[in-house]
Tab-separated table of C-alpha atoms and ligand atoms in Angstrom:
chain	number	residue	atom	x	y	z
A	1	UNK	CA	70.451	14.114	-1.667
A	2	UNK	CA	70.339	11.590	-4.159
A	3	UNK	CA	68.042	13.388	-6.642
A	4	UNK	CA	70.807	16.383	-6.879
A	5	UNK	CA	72.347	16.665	-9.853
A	6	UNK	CA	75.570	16.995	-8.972
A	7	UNK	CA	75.609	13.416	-7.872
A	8	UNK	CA	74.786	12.425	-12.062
A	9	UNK	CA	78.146	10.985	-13.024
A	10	UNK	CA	78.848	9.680	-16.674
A	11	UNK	CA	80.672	6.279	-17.330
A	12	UNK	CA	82.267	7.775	-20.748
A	13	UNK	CA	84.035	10.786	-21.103
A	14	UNK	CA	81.914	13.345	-23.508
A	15	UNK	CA	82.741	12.015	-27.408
A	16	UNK	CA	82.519	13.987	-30.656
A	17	UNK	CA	79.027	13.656	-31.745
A	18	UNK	CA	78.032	14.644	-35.610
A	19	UNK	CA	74.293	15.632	-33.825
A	20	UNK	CA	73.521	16.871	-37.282
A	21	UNK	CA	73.312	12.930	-38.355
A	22	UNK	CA	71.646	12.044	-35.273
A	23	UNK	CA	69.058	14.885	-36.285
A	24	UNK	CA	68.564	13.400	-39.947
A	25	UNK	CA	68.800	9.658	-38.731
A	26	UNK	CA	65.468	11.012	-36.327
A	27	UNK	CA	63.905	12.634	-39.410
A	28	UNK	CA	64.412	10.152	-41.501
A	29	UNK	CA	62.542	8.193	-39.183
A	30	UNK	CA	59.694	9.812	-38.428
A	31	UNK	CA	57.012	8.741	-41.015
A	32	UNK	CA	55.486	5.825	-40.393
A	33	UNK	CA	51.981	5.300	-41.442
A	34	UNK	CA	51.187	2.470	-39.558
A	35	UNK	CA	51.636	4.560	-36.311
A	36	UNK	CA	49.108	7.040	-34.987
A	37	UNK	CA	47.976	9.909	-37.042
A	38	UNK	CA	51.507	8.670	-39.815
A	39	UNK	CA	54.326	10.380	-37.356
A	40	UNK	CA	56.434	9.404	-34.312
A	41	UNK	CA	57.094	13.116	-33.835
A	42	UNK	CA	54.406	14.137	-31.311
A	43	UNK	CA	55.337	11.490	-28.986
A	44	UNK	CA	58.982	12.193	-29.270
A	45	UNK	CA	57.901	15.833	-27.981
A	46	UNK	CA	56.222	14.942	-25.347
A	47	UNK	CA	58.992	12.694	-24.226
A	48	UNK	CA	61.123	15.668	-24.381
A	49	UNK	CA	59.065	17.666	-22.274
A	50	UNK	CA	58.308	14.964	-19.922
A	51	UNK	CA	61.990	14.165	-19.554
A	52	UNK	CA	62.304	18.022	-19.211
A	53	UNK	CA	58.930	18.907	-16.823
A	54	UNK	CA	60.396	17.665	-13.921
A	55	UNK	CA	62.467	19.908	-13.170
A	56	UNK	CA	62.135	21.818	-9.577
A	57	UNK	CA	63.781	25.051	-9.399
A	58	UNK	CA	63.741	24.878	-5.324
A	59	UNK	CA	66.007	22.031	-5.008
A	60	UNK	CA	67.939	21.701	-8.613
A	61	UNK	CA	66.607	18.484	-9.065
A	62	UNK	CA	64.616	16.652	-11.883
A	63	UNK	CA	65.060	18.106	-15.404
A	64	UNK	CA	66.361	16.734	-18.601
A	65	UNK	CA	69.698	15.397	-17.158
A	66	UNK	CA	69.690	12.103	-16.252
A	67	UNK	CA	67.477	10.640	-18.660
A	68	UNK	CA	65.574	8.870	-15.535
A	69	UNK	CA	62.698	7.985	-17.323
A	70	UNK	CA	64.345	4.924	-18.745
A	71	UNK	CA	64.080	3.545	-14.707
A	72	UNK	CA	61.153	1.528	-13.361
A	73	UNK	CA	59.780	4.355	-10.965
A	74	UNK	CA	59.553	7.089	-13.068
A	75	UNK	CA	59.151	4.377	-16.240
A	76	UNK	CA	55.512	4.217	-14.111
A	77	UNK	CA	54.522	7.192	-13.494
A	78	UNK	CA	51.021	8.121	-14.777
A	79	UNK	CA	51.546	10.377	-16.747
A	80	UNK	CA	54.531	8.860	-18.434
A	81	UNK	CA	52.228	6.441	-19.769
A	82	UNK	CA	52.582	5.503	-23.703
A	83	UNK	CA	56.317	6.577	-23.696
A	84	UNK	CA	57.634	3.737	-23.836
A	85	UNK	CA	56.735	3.935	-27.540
A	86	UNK	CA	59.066	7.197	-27.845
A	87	UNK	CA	61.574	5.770	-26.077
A	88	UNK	CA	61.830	2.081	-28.114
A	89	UNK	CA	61.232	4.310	-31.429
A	90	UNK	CA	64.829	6.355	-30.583
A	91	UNK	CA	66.496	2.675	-29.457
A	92	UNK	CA	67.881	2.075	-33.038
A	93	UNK	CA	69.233	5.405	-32.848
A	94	UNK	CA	71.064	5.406	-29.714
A	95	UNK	CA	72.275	2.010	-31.017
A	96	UNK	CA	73.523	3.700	-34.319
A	97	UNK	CA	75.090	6.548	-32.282
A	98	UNK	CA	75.985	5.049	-29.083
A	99	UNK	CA	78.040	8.247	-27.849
A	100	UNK	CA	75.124	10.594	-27.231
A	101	UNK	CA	73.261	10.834	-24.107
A	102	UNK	CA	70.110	9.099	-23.801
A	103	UNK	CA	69.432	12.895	-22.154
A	104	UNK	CA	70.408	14.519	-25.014
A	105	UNK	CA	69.654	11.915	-27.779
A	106	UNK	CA	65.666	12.436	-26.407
A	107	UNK	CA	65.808	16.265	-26.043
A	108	UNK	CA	67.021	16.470	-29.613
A	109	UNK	CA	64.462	13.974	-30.907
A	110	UNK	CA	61.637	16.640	-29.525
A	111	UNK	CA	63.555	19.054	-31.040
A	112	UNK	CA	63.831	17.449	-34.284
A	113	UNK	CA	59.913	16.739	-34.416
A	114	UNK	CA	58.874	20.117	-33.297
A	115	UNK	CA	61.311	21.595	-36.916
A	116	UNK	CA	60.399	18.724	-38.941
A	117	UNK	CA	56.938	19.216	-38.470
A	118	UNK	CA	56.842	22.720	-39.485
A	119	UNK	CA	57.942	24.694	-36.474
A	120	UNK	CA	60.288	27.142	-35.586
A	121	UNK	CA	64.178	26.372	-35.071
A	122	UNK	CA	64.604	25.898	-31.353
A	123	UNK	CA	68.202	26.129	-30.287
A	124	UNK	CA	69.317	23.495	-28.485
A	125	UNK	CA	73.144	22.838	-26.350
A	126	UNK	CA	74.480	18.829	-25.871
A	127	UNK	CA	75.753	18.228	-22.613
A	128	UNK	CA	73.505	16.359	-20.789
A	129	UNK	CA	74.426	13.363	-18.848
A	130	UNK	CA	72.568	10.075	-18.199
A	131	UNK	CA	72.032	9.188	-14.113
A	132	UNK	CA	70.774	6.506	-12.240
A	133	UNK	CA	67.879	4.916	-10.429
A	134	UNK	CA	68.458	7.071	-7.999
A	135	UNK	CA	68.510	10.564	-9.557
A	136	UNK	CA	64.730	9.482	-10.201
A	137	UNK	CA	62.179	11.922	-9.709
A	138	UNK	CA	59.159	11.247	-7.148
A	139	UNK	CA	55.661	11.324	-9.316
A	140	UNK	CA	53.272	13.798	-9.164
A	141	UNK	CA	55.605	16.553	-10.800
A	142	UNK	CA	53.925	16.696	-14.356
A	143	UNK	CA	50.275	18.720	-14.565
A	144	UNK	CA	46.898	16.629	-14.519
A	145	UNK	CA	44.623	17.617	-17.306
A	146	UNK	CA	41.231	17.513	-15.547
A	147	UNK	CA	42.607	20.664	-13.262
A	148	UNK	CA	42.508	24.352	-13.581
A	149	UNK	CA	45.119	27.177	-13.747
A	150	UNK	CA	46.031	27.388	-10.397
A	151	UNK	CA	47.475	23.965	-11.153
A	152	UNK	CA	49.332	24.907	-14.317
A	153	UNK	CA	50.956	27.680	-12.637
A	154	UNK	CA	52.013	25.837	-9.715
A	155	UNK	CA	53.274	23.256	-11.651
A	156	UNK	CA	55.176	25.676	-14.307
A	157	UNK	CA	55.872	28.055	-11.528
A	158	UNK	CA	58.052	25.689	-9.763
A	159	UNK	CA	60.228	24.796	-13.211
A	160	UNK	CA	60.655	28.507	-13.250
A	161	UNK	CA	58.322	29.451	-16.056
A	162	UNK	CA	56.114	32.320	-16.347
A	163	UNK	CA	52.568	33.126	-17.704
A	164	UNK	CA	53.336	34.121	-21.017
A	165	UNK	CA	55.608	31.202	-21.441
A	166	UNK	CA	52.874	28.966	-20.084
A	167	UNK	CA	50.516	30.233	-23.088
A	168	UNK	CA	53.462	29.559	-25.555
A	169	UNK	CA	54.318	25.751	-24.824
A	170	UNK	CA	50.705	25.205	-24.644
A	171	UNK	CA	50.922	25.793	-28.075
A	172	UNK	CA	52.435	22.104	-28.951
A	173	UNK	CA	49.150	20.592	-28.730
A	174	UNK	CA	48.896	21.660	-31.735
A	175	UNK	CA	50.507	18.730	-32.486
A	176	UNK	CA	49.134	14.590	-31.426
A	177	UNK	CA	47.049	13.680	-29.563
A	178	UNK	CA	45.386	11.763	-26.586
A	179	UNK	CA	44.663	8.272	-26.192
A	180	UNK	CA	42.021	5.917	-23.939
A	181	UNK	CA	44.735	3.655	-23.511
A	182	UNK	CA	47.463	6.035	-22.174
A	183	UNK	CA	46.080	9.114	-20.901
A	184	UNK	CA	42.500	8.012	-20.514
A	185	UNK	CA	41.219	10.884	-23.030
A	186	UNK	CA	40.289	11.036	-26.501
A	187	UNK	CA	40.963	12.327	-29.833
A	188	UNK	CA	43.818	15.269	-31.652
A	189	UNK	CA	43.296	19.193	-30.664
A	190	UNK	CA	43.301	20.160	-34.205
A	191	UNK	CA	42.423	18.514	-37.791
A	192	UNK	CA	45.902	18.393	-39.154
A	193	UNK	CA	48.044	16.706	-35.851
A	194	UNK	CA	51.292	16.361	-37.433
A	195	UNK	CA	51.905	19.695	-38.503
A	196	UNK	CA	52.533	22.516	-36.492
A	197	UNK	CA	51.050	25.609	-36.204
A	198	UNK	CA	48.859	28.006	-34.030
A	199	UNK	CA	45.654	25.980	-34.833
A	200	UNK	CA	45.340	25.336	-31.434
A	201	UNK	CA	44.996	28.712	-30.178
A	202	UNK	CA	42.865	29.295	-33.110
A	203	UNK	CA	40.093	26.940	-32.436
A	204	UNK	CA	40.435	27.395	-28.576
A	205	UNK	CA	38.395	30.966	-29.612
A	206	UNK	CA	36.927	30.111	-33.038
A	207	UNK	CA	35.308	26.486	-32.090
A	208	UNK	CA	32.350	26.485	-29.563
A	209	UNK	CA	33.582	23.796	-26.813
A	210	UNK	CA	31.604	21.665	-24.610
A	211	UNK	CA	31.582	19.197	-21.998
A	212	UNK	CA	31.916	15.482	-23.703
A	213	UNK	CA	29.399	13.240	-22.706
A	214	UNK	CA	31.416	9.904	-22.706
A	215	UNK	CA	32.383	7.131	-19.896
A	216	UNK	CA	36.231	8.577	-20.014
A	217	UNK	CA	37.446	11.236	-17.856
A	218	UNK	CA	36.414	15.024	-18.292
A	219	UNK	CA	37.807	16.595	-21.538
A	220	UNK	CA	36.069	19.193	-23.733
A	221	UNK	CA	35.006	18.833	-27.874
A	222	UNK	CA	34.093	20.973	-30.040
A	223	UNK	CA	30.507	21.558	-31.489
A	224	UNK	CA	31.181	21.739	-35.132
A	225	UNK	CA	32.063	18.023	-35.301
A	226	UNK	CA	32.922	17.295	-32.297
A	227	UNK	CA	35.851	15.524	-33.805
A	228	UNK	CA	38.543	17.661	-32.153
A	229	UNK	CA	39.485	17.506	-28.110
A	230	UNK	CA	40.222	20.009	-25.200
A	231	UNK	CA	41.634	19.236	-22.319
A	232	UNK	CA	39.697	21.089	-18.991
A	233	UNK	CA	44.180	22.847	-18.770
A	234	UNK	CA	43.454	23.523	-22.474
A	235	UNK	CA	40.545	25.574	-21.337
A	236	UNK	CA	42.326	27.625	-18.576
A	237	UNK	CA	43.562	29.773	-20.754
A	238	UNK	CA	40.651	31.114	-22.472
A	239	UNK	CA	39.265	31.316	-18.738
A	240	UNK	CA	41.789	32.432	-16.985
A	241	UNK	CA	42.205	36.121	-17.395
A	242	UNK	CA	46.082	36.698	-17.362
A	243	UNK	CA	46.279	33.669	-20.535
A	244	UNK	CA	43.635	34.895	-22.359
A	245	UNK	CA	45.336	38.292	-23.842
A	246	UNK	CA	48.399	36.148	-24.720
A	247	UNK	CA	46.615	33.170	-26.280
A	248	UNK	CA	44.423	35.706	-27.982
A	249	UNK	CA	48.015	37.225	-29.231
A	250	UNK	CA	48.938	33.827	-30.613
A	251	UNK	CA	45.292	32.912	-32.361
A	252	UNK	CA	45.990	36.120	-34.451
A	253	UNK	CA	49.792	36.344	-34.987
A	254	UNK	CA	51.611	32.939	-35.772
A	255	UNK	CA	54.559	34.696	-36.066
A	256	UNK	CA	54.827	35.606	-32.423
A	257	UNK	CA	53.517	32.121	-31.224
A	258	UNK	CA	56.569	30.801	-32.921
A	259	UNK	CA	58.859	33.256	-31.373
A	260	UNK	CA	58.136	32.757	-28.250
A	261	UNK	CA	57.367	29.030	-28.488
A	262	UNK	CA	61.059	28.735	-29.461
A	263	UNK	CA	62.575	30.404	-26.440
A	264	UNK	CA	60.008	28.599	-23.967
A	265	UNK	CA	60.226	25.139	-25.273
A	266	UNK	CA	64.498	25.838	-25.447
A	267	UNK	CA	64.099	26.713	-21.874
A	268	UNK	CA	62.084	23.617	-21.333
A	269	UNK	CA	64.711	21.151	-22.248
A	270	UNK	CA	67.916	22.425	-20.865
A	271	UNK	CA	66.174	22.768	-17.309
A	272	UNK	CA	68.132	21.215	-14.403
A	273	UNK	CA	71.215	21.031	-16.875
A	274	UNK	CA	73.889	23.076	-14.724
A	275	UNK	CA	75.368	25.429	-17.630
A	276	UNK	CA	78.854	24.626	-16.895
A	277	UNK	CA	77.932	20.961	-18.857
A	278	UNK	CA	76.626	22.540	-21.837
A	279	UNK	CA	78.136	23.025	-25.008
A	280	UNK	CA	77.292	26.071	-27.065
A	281	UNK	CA	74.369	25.947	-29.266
A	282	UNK	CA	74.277	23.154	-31.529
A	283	UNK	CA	72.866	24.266	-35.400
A	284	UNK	CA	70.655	21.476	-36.184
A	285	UNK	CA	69.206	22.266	-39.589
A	286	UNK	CA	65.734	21.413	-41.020
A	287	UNK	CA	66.204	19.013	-43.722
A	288	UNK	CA	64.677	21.227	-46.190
A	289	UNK	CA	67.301	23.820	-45.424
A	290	UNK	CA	70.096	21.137	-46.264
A	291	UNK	CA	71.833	21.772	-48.890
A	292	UNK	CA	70.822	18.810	-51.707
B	1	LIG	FE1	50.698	17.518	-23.267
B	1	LIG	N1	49.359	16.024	-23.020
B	1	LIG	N2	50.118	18.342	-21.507
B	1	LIG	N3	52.125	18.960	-23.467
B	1	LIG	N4	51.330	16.606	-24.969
B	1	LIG	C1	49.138	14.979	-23.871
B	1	LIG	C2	49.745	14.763	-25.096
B	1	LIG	C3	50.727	15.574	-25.616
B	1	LIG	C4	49.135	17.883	-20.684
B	1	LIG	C5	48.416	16.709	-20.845
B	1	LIG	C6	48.525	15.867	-21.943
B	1	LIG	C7	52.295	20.026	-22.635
B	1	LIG	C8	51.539	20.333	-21.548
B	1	LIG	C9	50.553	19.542	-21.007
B	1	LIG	C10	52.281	17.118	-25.823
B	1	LIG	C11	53.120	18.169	-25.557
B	1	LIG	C12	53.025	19.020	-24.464
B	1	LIG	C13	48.144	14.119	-23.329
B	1	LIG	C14	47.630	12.849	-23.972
B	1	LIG	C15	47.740	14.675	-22.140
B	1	LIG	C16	46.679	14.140	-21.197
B	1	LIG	C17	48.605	11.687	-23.735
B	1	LIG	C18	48.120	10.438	-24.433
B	1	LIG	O1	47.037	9.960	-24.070
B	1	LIG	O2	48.805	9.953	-25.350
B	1	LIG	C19	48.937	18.823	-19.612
B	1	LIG	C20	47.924	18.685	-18.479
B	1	LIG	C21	49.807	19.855	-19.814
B	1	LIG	C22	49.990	21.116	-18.974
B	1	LIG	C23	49.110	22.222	-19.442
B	1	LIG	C24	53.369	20.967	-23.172
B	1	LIG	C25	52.735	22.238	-23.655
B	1	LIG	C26	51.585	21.953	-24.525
B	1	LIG	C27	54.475	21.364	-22.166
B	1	LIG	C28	53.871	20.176	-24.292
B	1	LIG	O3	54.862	20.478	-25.041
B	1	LIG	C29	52.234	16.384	-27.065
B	1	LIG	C30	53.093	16.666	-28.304
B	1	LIG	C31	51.263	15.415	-26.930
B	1	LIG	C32	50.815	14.412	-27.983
B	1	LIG	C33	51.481	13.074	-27.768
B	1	LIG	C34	51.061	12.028	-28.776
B	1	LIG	O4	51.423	10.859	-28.582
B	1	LIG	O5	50.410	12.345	-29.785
């Protein structure tokens, strides 16, 4: 099987990496405000959780190894669209540290925006190794947004996640936003998109949401202003009854959201990575927790 990951094999042998001044080299390069809502760090997430998402528990395959997103098939795939921008953003990085993985170099750059943007400290392990063409996933592995929670669960279900942690990485919506010319929908989840926080489960209960009335594909805003954006997965888990209690949890108690968010989006990023490969966790401090 091509896709397996035992078939990833790295041209260099593994390198002493200072991934503390890859981390700052990433902060430091964050801020832009030219780009999007002034911050490269939402779209360095979700390239770290669609490097991450594909992961299939069944046969071992996808996952953050490999780094297979910088190939033409998976390059493609629909809902990779707009990454490219992620991907170019961490080139001058990779170029000033040439010895980390472009599978760990990525993982850490989600990492990186999820702390520098306000979040919790999410351990992370180096270790991951770049593939081939070949070690490609097929498409159709990350979630659509115009579906409903059977869809989430079968897609999260098959990485290995459950319900609860579902609810938590939902949470990093809090964070970006959607656009016509990637995604096909519209506008940020909450009014302050580069910081994180449980705003999104907030305004999931707090806001009134209703059906857009636009020419786009089917997404949800809210009535106040209807400024703000839900997508119909968004919605699943005020209507589904097992997300509810726990998204309710998280609208009340930030405290838990980032808990658990932690732990989740950790488990996210070192899916597919066989453990044997993986160094111990890495401390990668905040930049405000850096001694001057
Ligand atoms: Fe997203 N997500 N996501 N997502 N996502 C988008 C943008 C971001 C889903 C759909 C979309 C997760 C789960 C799901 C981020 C992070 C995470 C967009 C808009 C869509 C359509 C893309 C664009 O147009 O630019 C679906 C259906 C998911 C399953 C429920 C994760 C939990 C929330 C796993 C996750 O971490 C981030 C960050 C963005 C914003 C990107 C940006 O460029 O601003």
């Amino acid at each position: 099987d091509p896709n397996d990951q035992r078939t990833i094999k790295d041209a260099a042998s593994p390198k002493e990496v200072d991934y503390q001044a890859v981390y700052n080299a990433i902060a430091d390069s964050l801020e832009d405000e030219k780009y999007d809502d002034g911050s490269y760090g939402p779209v360095l997430v979700r390239l770290a959780w669609h490097a991450s998402g594909t992961y299939d528990k069944n046969t071992g395959n996808g996952g953050s190894n490999g780094a297979t997103m910088r190939f033409a098939p998976e390059a493609n795939h629909g809902a990779n669209a707009g990454l490219e921008k992620a991907r170019a953003h961490l080139e001058p990085i990779k170029k000033k540290f040439p010895e980390i993985t472009y599978s760990d170099l990525w993982t850490l750059a989600g990492v990186c925006a999820v702390q520098e943007l306000g979040g919790p400290y999410i351990p992370w392990r180096a270790g991951r190794k770049d593939g081939n063409v070949e070690n490609c996933t097929p498409d159709g592995r990350l979630p659509d947004a115009d579906k409903g929670a059977d869809h989430i669960r079968n897609i999260f279900y098959r990485m290995g996640f459950n319900d609860e942690e579902i609810v938590a990485l939902s949470g990093a919506h809090a964070l970006g936003r959607c656009h016509t010319d990637r995604s096909g929908f519209d506008g940020p989840w909450q009014y302050a998109p580069t910081t994180f926080s449980n705003e999104y489960f907030r305004l999931l209960f707090d806001e009134k949401w209703q059906e857009r009335k636009w020419k786009g594909p089917p997404q949800f805003e809210n009535k106040t202003d209807k400024s703000l954006m839900m997508l119909r997965t968004d919605m699943a888990l005020v209507t589904d009854k097992a997300f509810k209690p726990t998204a309710q949890k998280y609208a009340k108690d930030e405290n838990a959201f980032f808990s658990d968010f932690s732990k989740a989006f950790s488990k996210l990023i070192h899916l597919g990575v066989p453990t044997a490969q993986l160094s111990e966790p890495v401390p990668l401090k905040k930049i405000e927790d850096q001694a001057p």
